[in-house]
Amino acid sequence: MEIAIGREVKSVRKQQNITVSELAKATGISLGMLSKLENGLTSPSLTTLQTLAEALSVPLTSFFKSYEE
């Protein structure tokens, strides 16, 4: 599940032409943590996912799209 979520976060971020560094600044999440999250190396908390969803202006559930498939 971590890999599917990470891929979706990365995909949304790239679609919006936002760098990892810019997203880190917008969310207050460290660059290292975002990198681990996008690469499926860590399991994000719901709070982290909510913060990312708000910063990217997408519904929280959008991060689970590829996991559902």
mmCIF file of N, CA, C and O in Angstrom:
data_model
loop_
_atom_site.group_PDB
_atom_site.id
_atom_site.type_symbol
_atom_site.label_atom_id
_atom_site.label_comp_id
_atom_site.label_asym_id
_atom_site.label_seq_id
_atom_site.Cartn_x
_atom_site.Cartn_y
_atom_site.Cartn_z
ATOM 1 N N MET A 1 0.819 -1.181 0.000
ATOM 2 C CA MET A 1 0.000 0.000 0.000
ATOM 3 C C MET A 1 0.873 1.259 0.000
ATOM 4 O O MET A 1 0.516 2.244 -0.642
ATOM 5 N N GLU A 2 2.010 1.239 0.700
ATOM 6 C CA GLU A 2 2.892 2.397 0.747
ATOM 7 C C GLU A 2 3.367 2.784 -0.646
ATOM 8 O O GLU A 2 3.453 3.970 -0.980
ATOM 9 N N ILE A 3 3.667 1.790 -1.473
ATOM 10 C CA ILE A 3 4.148 2.055 -2.831
ATOM 11 C C ILE A 3 3.062 2.725 -3.662
ATOM 12 O O ILE A 3 3.317 3.705 -4.368
ATOM 13 N N ALA A 4 1.838 2.226 -3.576
ATOM 14 C CA ALA A 4 0.724 2.805 -4.345
ATOM 15 C C ALA A 4 0.456 4.248 -3.923
ATOM 16 O O ALA A 4 0.268 5.126 -4.778
ATOM 17 N N ILE A 5 0.470 4.519 -2.635
ATOM 18 C CA ILE A 5 0.236 5.870 -2.139
ATOM 19 C C ILE A 5 1.364 6.792 -2.596
ATOM 20 O O ILE A 5 1.127 7.901 -3.086
ATOM 21 N N GLY A 6 2.582 6.332 -2.453
ATOM 22 C CA GLY A 6 3.739 7.127 -2.860
ATOM 23 C C GLY A 6 3.707 7.486 -4.328
ATOM 24 O O GLY A 6 4.004 8.631 -4.712
ATOM 25 N N ARG A 7 3.333 6.530 -5.153
ATOM 26 C CA ARG A 7 3.239 6.795 -6.597
ATOM 27 C C ARG A 7 2.193 7.862 -6.899
ATOM 28 O O ARG A 7 2.389 8.713 -7.752
ATOM 29 N N GLU A 8 1.077 7.801 -6.205
ATOM 30 C CA GLU A 8 0.013 8.784 -6.437
ATOM 31 C C GLU A 8 0.430 10.174 -5.974
ATOM 32 O O GLU A 8 0.164 11.162 -6.659
ATOM 33 N N VAL A 9 1.078 10.255 -4.826
ATOM 34 C CA VAL A 9 1.550 11.555 -4.338
ATOM 35 C C VAL A 9 2.520 12.154 -5.361
ATOM 36 O O VAL A 9 2.395 13.311 -5.763
ATOM 37 N N LYS A 10 3.456 11.332 -5.816
ATOM 38 C CA LYS A 10 4.444 11.794 -6.800
ATOM 39 C C LYS A 10 3.774 12.201 -8.105
ATOM 40 O O LYS A 10 4.112 13.226 -8.705
ATOM 41 N N SER A 11 2.819 11.419 -8.549
ATOM 42 C CA SER A 11 2.110 11.711 -9.792
ATOM 43 C C SER A 11 1.371 13.038 -9.722
ATOM 44 O O SER A 11 1.466 13.870 -10.636
ATOM 45 N N VAL A 12 0.646 13.259 -8.641
ATOM 46 C CA VAL A 12 -0.104 14.513 -8.469
ATOM 47 C C VAL A 12 0.866 15.688 -8.399
ATOM 48 O O VAL A 12 0.645 16.732 -9.018
ATOM 49 N N ARG A 13 1.943 15.501 -7.661
ATOM 50 C CA ARG A 13 2.932 16.571 -7.522
ATOM 51 C C ARG A 13 3.518 16.944 -8.889
ATOM 52 O O ARG A 13 3.604 18.126 -9.246
ATOM 53 N N LYS A 14 3.871 15.942 -9.680
ATOM 54 C CA LYS A 14 4.455 16.197 -11.000
ATOM 55 C C LYS A 14 3.438 16.822 -11.956
ATOM 56 O O LYS A 14 3.791 17.684 -12.756
ATOM 57 N N GLN A 15 2.189 16.391 -11.884
ATOM 58 C CA GLN A 15 1.142 16.972 -12.733
ATOM 59 C C GLN A 15 0.994 18.461 -12.468
ATOM 60 O O GLN A 15 0.641 19.233 -13.360
ATOM 61 N N GLN A 16 1.269 18.859 -11.249
ATOM 62 C CA GLN A 16 1.139 20.257 -10.872
ATOM 63 C C GLN A 16 2.466 21.023 -10.992
ATOM 64 O O GLN A 16 2.568 22.185 -10.605
ATOM 65 N N ASN A 17 3.474 20.342 -11.528
ATOM 66 C CA ASN A 17 4.804 20.948 -11.715
ATOM 67 C C ASN A 17 5.375 21.531 -10.424
ATOM 68 O O ASN A 17 5.893 22.644 -10.392
ATOM 69 N N ILE A 18 5.252 20.751 -9.369
ATOM 70 C CA ILE A 18 5.780 21.146 -8.065
ATOM 71 C C ILE A 18 6.966 20.244 -7.751
ATOM 72 O O ILE A 18 6.883 19.025 -7.905
ATOM 73 N N THR A 19 8.061 20.841 -7.312
ATOM 74 C CA THR A 19 9.224 20.037 -6.939
ATOM 75 C C THR A 19 9.021 19.465 -5.535
ATOM 76 O O THR A 19 8.180 19.946 -4.771
ATOM 77 N N VAL A 20 9.809 18.458 -5.213
ATOM 78 C CA VAL A 20 9.746 17.868 -3.874
ATOM 79 C C VAL A 20 10.092 18.946 -2.840
ATOM 80 O O VAL A 20 9.451 19.043 -1.792
ATOM 81 N N SER A 21 11.063 19.755 -3.174
ATOM 82 C CA SER A 21 11.477 20.827 -2.264
ATOM 83 C C SER A 21 10.348 21.830 -2.020
ATOM 84 O O SER A 21 10.114 22.250 -0.885
ATOM 85 N N GLU A 22 9.637 22.209 -3.074
ATOM 86 C CA GLU A 22 8.517 23.137 -2.935
ATOM 87 C C GLU A 22 7.402 22.535 -2.090
ATOM 88 O O GLU A 22 6.810 23.220 -1.252
ATOM 89 N N LEU A 23 7.121 21.253 -2.303
ATOM 90 C CA LEU A 23 6.079 20.585 -1.525
ATOM 91 C C LEU A 23 6.490 20.476 -0.061
ATOM 92 O O LEU A 23 5.668 20.655 0.835
ATOM 93 N N ALA A 24 7.756 20.212 0.166
ATOM 94 C CA ALA A 24 8.257 20.130 1.545
ATOM 95 C C ALA A 24 8.051 21.465 2.259
ATOM 96 O O ALA A 24 7.581 21.505 3.401
ATOM 97 N N LYS A 25 8.363 22.555 1.583
ATOM 98 C CA LYS A 25 8.186 23.886 2.191
ATOM 99 C C LYS A 25 6.711 24.182 2.432
ATOM 100 O O LYS A 25 6.346 24.744 3.467
ATOM 101 N N ALA A 26 5.853 23.803 1.499
ATOM 102 C CA ALA A 26 4.419 24.087 1.615
ATOM 103 C C ALA A 26 3.753 23.290 2.725
ATOM 104 O O ALA A 26 2.763 23.732 3.314
ATOM 105 N N THR A 27 4.285 22.117 3.026
ATOM 106 C CA THR A 27 3.647 21.234 4.004
ATOM 107 C C THR A 27 4.337 21.196 5.358
ATOM 108 O O THR A 27 3.740 20.758 6.345
ATOM 109 N N GLY A 28 5.596 21.591 5.394
ATOM 110 C CA GLY A 28 6.356 21.467 6.631
ATOM 111 C C GLY A 28 6.867 20.055 6.859
ATOM 112 O O GLY A 28 7.387 19.733 7.925
ATOM 113 N N ILE A 29 6.738 19.212 5.832
ATOM 114 C CA ILE A 29 7.243 17.837 5.897
ATOM 115 C C ILE A 29 8.660 17.863 5.334
ATOM 116 O O ILE A 29 8.910 18.491 4.302
ATOM 117 N N SER A 30 9.582 17.191 5.993
ATOM 118 C CA SER A 30 10.970 17.239 5.554
ATOM 119 C C SER A 30 11.136 16.632 4.162
ATOM 120 O O SER A 30 10.377 15.761 3.737
ATOM 121 N N LEU A 31 12.149 17.118 3.467
ATOM 122 C CA LEU A 31 12.472 16.626 2.137
ATOM 123 C C LEU A 31 12.745 15.121 2.160
ATOM 124 O O LEU A 31 12.274 14.375 1.304
ATOM 125 N N GLY A 32 13.470 14.668 3.175
ATOM 126 C CA GLY A 32 13.787 13.251 3.309
ATOM 127 C C GLY A 32 12.538 12.401 3.510
ATOM 128 O O GLY A 32 12.404 11.329 2.922
ATOM 129 N N MET A 33 11.618 12.892 4.332
ATOM 130 C CA MET A 33 10.378 12.155 4.580
ATOM 131 C C MET A 33 9.535 12.082 3.314
ATOM 132 O O MET A 33 8.976 11.026 2.994
ATOM 133 N N LEU A 34 9.444 13.185 2.569
ATOM 134 C CA LEU A 34 8.685 13.172 1.312
ATOM 135 C C LEU A 34 9.295 12.203 0.317
ATOM 136 O O LEU A 34 8.579 11.485 -0.379
ATOM 137 N N SER A 35 10.605 12.176 0.240
ATOM 138 C CA SER A 35 11.284 11.255 -0.665
ATOM 139 C C SER A 35 10.975 9.810 -0.291
ATOM 140 O O SER A 35 10.647 8.991 -1.154
ATOM 141 N N LYS A 36 11.058 9.491 0.991
ATOM 142 C CA LYS A 36 10.745 8.131 1.453
ATOM 143 C C LYS A 36 9.295 7.783 1.161
ATOM 144 O O LYS A 36 8.987 6.669 0.734
ATOM 145 N N LEU A 37 8.404 8.746 1.372
ATOM 146 C CA LEU A 37 6.983 8.522 1.129
ATOM 147 C C LEU A 37 6.730 8.238 -0.357
ATOM 148 O O LEU A 37 6.052 7.277 -0.707
ATOM 149 N N GLU A 38 7.286 9.076 -1.235
ATOM 150 C CA GLU A 38 7.059 8.915 -2.676
ATOM 151 C C GLU A 38 7.654 7.615 -3.206
ATOM 152 O O GLU A 38 7.185 7.079 -4.200
ATOM 153 N N ASN A 39 8.697 7.121 -2.552
ATOM 154 C CA ASN A 39 9.326 5.879 -2.987
ATOM 155 C C ASN A 39 8.794 4.647 -2.266
ATOM 156 O O ASN A 39 9.313 3.549 -2.433
ATOM 157 N N GLY A 40 7.747 4.834 -1.475
ATOM 158 C CA GLY A 40 7.112 3.704 -0.795
ATOM 159 C C GLY A 40 7.940 3.101 0.315
ATOM 160 O O GLY A 40 7.751 1.945 0.677
ATOM 161 N N LEU A 41 8.860 3.874 0.882
ATOM 162 C CA LEU A 41 9.738 3.353 1.921
ATOM 163 C C LEU A 41 9.232 3.614 3.330
ATOM 164 O O LEU A 41 9.830 3.155 4.294
ATOM 165 N N THR A 42 8.132 4.367 3.432
ATOM 166 C CA THR A 42 7.558 4.654 4.742
ATOM 167 C C THR A 42 6.034 4.716 4.620
ATOM 168 O O THR A 42 5.516 4.996 3.548
ATOM 169 N N SER A 43 5.385 4.449 5.701
ATOM 170 C CA SER A 43 3.928 4.493 5.720
ATOM 171 C C SER A 43 3.490 5.823 6.319
ATOM 172 O O SER A 43 3.737 6.082 7.501
ATOM 173 N N PRO A 44 2.864 6.690 5.522
ATOM 174 C CA PRO A 44 2.479 8.003 6.038
ATOM 175 C C PRO A 44 1.280 7.925 6.983
ATOM 176 O O PRO A 44 0.402 7.081 6.823
ATOM 177 N N SER A 45 1.266 8.825 7.933
ATOM 178 C CA SER A 45 0.111 8.913 8.828
ATOM 179 C C SER A 45 -1.041 9.587 8.095
ATOM 180 O O SER A 45 -0.842 10.228 7.058
ATOM 181 N N LEU A 46 -2.228 9.469 8.648
ATOM 182 C CA LEU A 46 -3.381 10.158 8.068
ATOM 183 C C LEU A 46 -3.197 11.667 8.105
ATOM 184 O O LEU A 46 -3.589 12.374 7.178
ATOM 185 N N THR A 47 -2.573 12.151 9.149
ATOM 186 C CA THR A 47 -2.307 13.587 9.257
ATOM 187 C C THR A 47 -1.382 14.043 8.136
ATOM 188 O O THR A 47 -1.615 15.082 7.513
ATOM 189 N N THR A 48 -0.363 13.260 7.841
ATOM 190 C CA THR A 48 0.563 13.587 6.754
ATOM 191 C C THR A 48 -0.162 13.570 5.422
ATOM 192 O O THR A 48 0.006 14.478 4.598
ATOM 193 N N LEU A 49 -0.985 12.571 5.200
ATOM 194 C CA LEU A 49 -1.742 12.494 3.944
ATOM 195 C C LEU A 49 -2.704 13.666 3.808
ATOM 196 O O LEU A 49 -2.857 14.230 2.720
ATOM 197 N N GLN A 50 -3.340 14.062 4.906
ATOM 198 C CA GLN A 50 -4.253 15.207 4.875
ATOM 199 C C GLN A 50 -3.492 16.490 4.549
ATOM 200 O O GLN A 50 -3.949 17.309 3.759
ATOM 201 N N THR A 51 -2.329 16.651 5.124
ATOM 202 C CA THR A 51 -1.497 17.822 4.861
ATOM 203 C C THR A 51 -1.100 17.871 3.386
ATOM 204 O O THR A 51 -1.161 18.922 2.749
ATOM 205 N N LEU A 52 -0.713 16.732 2.839
ATOM 206 C CA LEU A 52 -0.343 16.666 1.419
ATOM 207 C C LEU A 52 -1.540 16.956 0.529
ATOM 208 O O LEU A 52 -1.423 17.684 -0.457
ATOM 209 N N ALA A 53 -2.684 16.385 0.878
ATOM 210 C CA ALA A 53 -3.892 16.603 0.081
ATOM 211 C C ALA A 53 -4.263 18.086 0.049
ATOM 212 O O ALA A 53 -4.601 18.622 -1.013
ATOM 213 N N GLU A 54 -4.173 18.735 1.182
ATOM 214 C CA GLU A 54 -4.490 20.165 1.256
ATOM 215 C C GLU A 54 -3.498 20.985 0.431
ATOM 216 O O GLU A 54 -3.897 21.879 -0.312
ATOM 217 N N ALA A 55 -2.217 20.683 0.540
ATOM 218 C CA ALA A 55 -1.194 21.426 -0.195
ATOM 219 C C ALA A 55 -1.326 21.232 -1.705
ATOM 220 O O ALA A 55 -1.038 22.141 -2.485
ATOM 221 N N LEU A 56 -1.774 20.043 -2.112
ATOM 222 C CA LEU A 56 -1.909 19.733 -3.540
ATOM 223 C C LEU A 56 -3.329 19.996 -4.058
ATOM 224 O O LEU A 56 -3.610 19.777 -5.232
ATOM 225 N N SER A 57 -4.216 20.413 -3.177
ATOM 226 C CA SER A 57 -5.625 20.706 -3.522
ATOM 227 C C SER A 57 -6.324 19.520 -4.187
ATOM 228 O O SER A 57 -6.975 19.646 -5.226
ATOM 229 N N VAL A 58 -6.160 18.351 -3.566
ATOM 230 C CA VAL A 58 -6.826 17.136 -4.049
ATOM 231 C C VAL A 58 -7.507 16.456 -2.857
ATOM 232 O O VAL A 58 -7.119 16.672 -1.712
ATOM 233 N N PRO A 59 -8.513 15.631 -3.115
ATOM 234 C CA PRO A 59 -9.122 14.899 -1.999
ATOM 235 C C PRO A 59 -8.156 13.843 -1.457
ATOM 236 O O PRO A 59 -7.363 13.270 -2.215
ATOM 237 N N LEU A 60 -8.215 13.622 -0.191
ATOM 238 C CA LEU A 60 -7.365 12.627 0.465
ATOM 239 C C LEU A 60 -7.476 11.266 -0.224
ATOM 240 O O LEU A 60 -6.481 10.563 -0.400
ATOM 241 N N THR A 61 -8.666 10.918 -0.642
ATOM 242 C CA THR A 61 -8.900 9.607 -1.264
ATOM 243 C C THR A 61 -8.178 9.433 -2.595
ATOM 244 O O THR A 61 -7.984 8.305 -3.047
ATOM 245 N N SER A 62 -7.763 10.521 -3.223
ATOM 246 C CA SER A 62 -7.071 10.396 -4.508
ATOM 247 C C SER A 62 -5.751 9.642 -4.376
ATOM 248 O O SER A 62 -5.281 9.042 -5.343
ATOM 249 N N PHE A 63 -5.161 9.626 -3.202
ATOM 250 C CA PHE A 63 -3.892 8.914 -2.993
ATOM 251 C C PHE A 63 -4.071 7.405 -2.979
ATOM 252 O O PHE A 63 -3.098 6.665 -3.066
ATOM 253 N N PHE A 64 -5.300 6.944 -2.876
ATOM 254 C CA PHE A 64 -5.568 5.505 -2.818
ATOM 255 C C PHE A 64 -6.076 4.954 -4.153
ATOM 256 O O PHE A 64 -6.395 3.780 -4.246
ATOM 257 N N LYS A 65 -6.123 5.796 -5.151
ATOM 258 C CA LYS A 65 -6.685 5.422 -6.452
ATOM 259 C C LYS A 65 -6.028 4.180 -7.049
ATOM 260 O O LYS A 65 -6.707 3.229 -7.391
ATOM 261 N N SER A 66 -4.700 4.159 -7.144
ATOM 262 C CA SER A 66 -4.040 3.010 -7.766
ATOM 263 C C SER A 66 -4.061 1.778 -6.858
ATOM 264 O O SER A 66 -4.010 0.656 -7.343
ATOM 265 N N TYR A 67 -4.184 1.985 -5.552
ATOM 266 C CA TYR A 67 -4.278 0.853 -4.631
ATOM 267 C C TYR A 67 -5.607 0.122 -4.831
ATOM 268 O O TYR A 67 -5.655 -1.096 -4.810
ATOM 269 N N GLU A 68 -6.663 0.874 -5.083
ATOM 270 C CA GLU A 68 -7.972 0.285 -5.292
ATOM 271 C C GLU A 68 -8.002 -0.541 -6.575
ATOM 272 O O GLU A 68 -8.687 -1.537 -6.668
ATOM 273 N N GLU A 69 -7.263 -0.092 -7.586
ATOM 274 C CA GLU A 69 -7.235 -0.804 -8.872
ATOM 275 C C GLU A 69 -6.469 -2.096 -8.727
ATOM 276 O O GLU A 69 -6.710 -3.080 -9.267
#
